[in-house]
């Protein structure tokens, strides 16, 4: 079920402002791809274009092509809602639905879409997703308590469980660990390593050690200058990017000479 | 510089460095001082007025307040320091302002309770004014309670869907000119005098049913003209408080926008929405002028049918009773008692609404586990 993403010549705009310029890349299935780069260089914006979340922002638009296997995500006849069912997303800040219990949060994807399913089927999905998210043992006795009562790290894992419960082909993660402590971060990194067996994972991170630890391939984004759009500078195997990158800019960033 | 500021040795007694010589020390008035000073000021002021033979609570309170402010500021300036003196002065002024703001409220409530309780009983609540002539020691407010409930209930049924959907449009869908226009006209509507809303419905009724038609539905429509903008404004604020992250979380699960609004945004905001609606209701429940124009004031019998003839309501009942106070003899006294008792009834109904609002917002707000 994991799918490949092919992006070609993608330009992303907020109104008249060009935020990201000319990105062409391939995201391999069943692997983890990390986006690194300094703040404001457009990696999160680019990530959000992959499942058409970008256009939720008023005035935002996109030029270029995003292919999910053989499907053109930005084709006129494609419904953004169904794209998002295929490409799930985990956000920087954990955002469980405050009105729902832990159980309902996990099956929110089905519940909010008014899908009918048997109790045993939904029990099964909840347990599987929570086990996948390494959260089952911690919450199995309080599934009916509100999701907002969990700790920050648990909430983030709950959000990951919620995203995987709808069985998407691709999972996008926008700095999923930036608000978490090292222990919770470790739990989520373990989880990413486990999830990549079944999903295509794209993760945006500010933490270069994290990119080095979890990802198979790394893409480095940077700004051409202040007020200029962000660009994809270099993309390749994580090992190569972190040991002998082709571009000087990448090397400067990796070695901490700026950014 | 190195040794001059060293504290005198007290280390042997184990009490740590001497606070007094550390430069952080300042003398303080005891914590009970302001309360005690206030009691003293009040005693002195009332004693003085009593000796002069002109005791009255208002000048005593005023002299007490001024005396307290002067005394607390000077004693603090002498014992403590300037900053604390200013702090105590401003604290005192804030308390005074609070007291001045609360006095009319308490006075109003106590007056209504004291005068209203005379006639406020189960009989008064359970009978109408049907067949009661002014000089009779009888009659009650039941028909007005029924009318108020029917009219405001209908007004709520009309305003809530319109107001809520307008708020959803403005917050979730609206863009550009149309959104600005709607927001602007909602603001304008908030400022419509209630009598004008009444006149509007009178004109509408003349157009539709011919002149001289008054009934409960007309009253309800007049009230909803007043209620809709309040519902829109409060719902708008509540919907804006729902974090965008929740909407994005739903979108990212492949949930369409309308389902996101129905199943995520509205449930998250439900406590605030309910409170806002009940407050809007409490705002219009006391409206008199538009109801006199639209629902009439001739009704004395129990009428629960909003499309059939005049309908009494509590505020109009009070107005009518106050007008009858001018009648000579017993009739005027009974009318006055009825006016106070009906006022008490109205205040209780509004308080009940506020209590409901508080309970609803407590029970519906998302729990924290």
mmCIF file of C-alpha atoms in Angstrom, chain A residues 48 53 56 58 81 84-85 87-89 91 93 95-99 108-109 111-114 146 149 162-163, chain B residues 175 243 245-259 263-264 267-269 364 366-369:
data_model
loop_
_atom_site.group_PDB
_atom_site.id
_atom_site.type_symbol
_atom_site.label_atom_id
_atom_site.label_comp_id
_atom_site.label_asym_id
_atom_site.label_seq_id
_atom_site.Cartn_x
_atom_site.Cartn_y
_atom_site.Cartn_z
ATOM 1 C CA UNK A 48 1.780 20.502 2.840
ATOM 2 C CA UNK A 53 -3.244 20.820 2.697
ATOM 3 C CA UNK A 56 -6.506 25.314 2.932
ATOM 4 C CA UNK A 58 -6.534 31.431 1.744
ATOM 5 C CA UNK A 81 -10.430 15.260 0.294
ATOM 6 C CA UNK A 84 -5.823 13.438 2.057
ATOM 7 C CA UNK A 85 -7.304 10.020 2.770
ATOM 8 C CA UNK A 87 -1.739 10.847 2.289
ATOM 9 C CA UNK A 88 -2.055 11.273 6.044
ATOM 10 C CA UNK A 89 -0.385 13.951 8.090
ATOM 11 C CA UNK A 91 1.498 18.002 12.780
ATOM 12 C CA UNK A 93 1.831 20.288 17.744
ATOM 13 C CA UNK A 95 -3.842 18.075 18.117
ATOM 14 C CA UNK A 96 -6.149 15.382 19.453
ATOM 15 C CA UNK A 97 -9.838 16.332 19.217
ATOM 16 C CA UNK A 98 -10.693 17.689 22.667
ATOM 17 C CA UNK A 99 -14.318 16.581 22.532
ATOM 18 C CA UNK A 108 -11.863 9.745 14.107
ATOM 19 C CA UNK A 109 -11.058 9.297 10.412
ATOM 20 C CA UNK A 111 -16.203 8.430 12.563
ATOM 21 C CA UNK A 112 -16.009 11.963 11.176
ATOM 22 C CA UNK A 113 -16.731 10.613 7.702
ATOM 23 C CA UNK A 114 -19.889 8.907 8.989
ATOM 24 C CA UNK A 146 -10.438 12.374 26.871
ATOM 25 C CA UNK A 149 -5.616 14.275 29.302
ATOM 26 C CA UNK A 162 -5.158 8.441 14.350
ATOM 27 C CA UNK A 163 -3.313 9.061 11.086
ATOM 28 C CA UNK B 175 -14.062 36.019 2.037
ATOM 29 C CA UNK B 243 -7.833 26.185 17.134
ATOM 30 C CA UNK B 245 -5.012 22.842 14.185
ATOM 31 C CA UNK B 246 -8.192 20.889 14.887
ATOM 32 C CA UNK B 247 -9.611 21.808 11.493
ATOM 33 C CA UNK B 248 -6.349 20.809 9.825
ATOM 34 C CA UNK B 249 -6.271 17.554 11.793
ATOM 35 C CA UNK B 250 -9.694 16.699 10.395
ATOM 36 C CA UNK B 251 -8.770 17.747 6.845
ATOM 37 C CA UNK B 252 -5.638 15.613 7.042
ATOM 38 C CA UNK B 253 -7.826 12.597 7.808
ATOM 39 C CA UNK B 254 -9.709 13.171 4.584
ATOM 40 C CA UNK B 255 -12.755 14.730 6.200
ATOM 41 C CA UNK B 256 -14.645 17.200 3.984
ATOM 42 C CA UNK B 257 -14.991 20.776 5.176
ATOM 43 C CA UNK B 258 -18.683 20.664 6.024
ATOM 44 C CA UNK B 259 -18.260 17.513 8.120
ATOM 45 C CA UNK B 263 -18.435 17.267 13.790
ATOM 46 C CA UNK B 264 -15.286 19.015 14.996
ATOM 47 C CA UNK B 267 -18.860 20.319 19.140
ATOM 48 C CA UNK B 268 -15.597 21.896 20.311
ATOM 49 C CA UNK B 269 -17.293 25.287 20.641
ATOM 50 C CA UNK B 364 -20.414 20.640 27.750
ATOM 51 C CA UNK B 366 -14.330 19.412 26.692
ATOM 52 C CA UNK B 367 -12.969 17.578 29.722
ATOM 53 C CA UNK B 368 -9.340 17.188 30.642
ATOM 54 C CA UNK B 369 -9.624 13.719 32.116
#
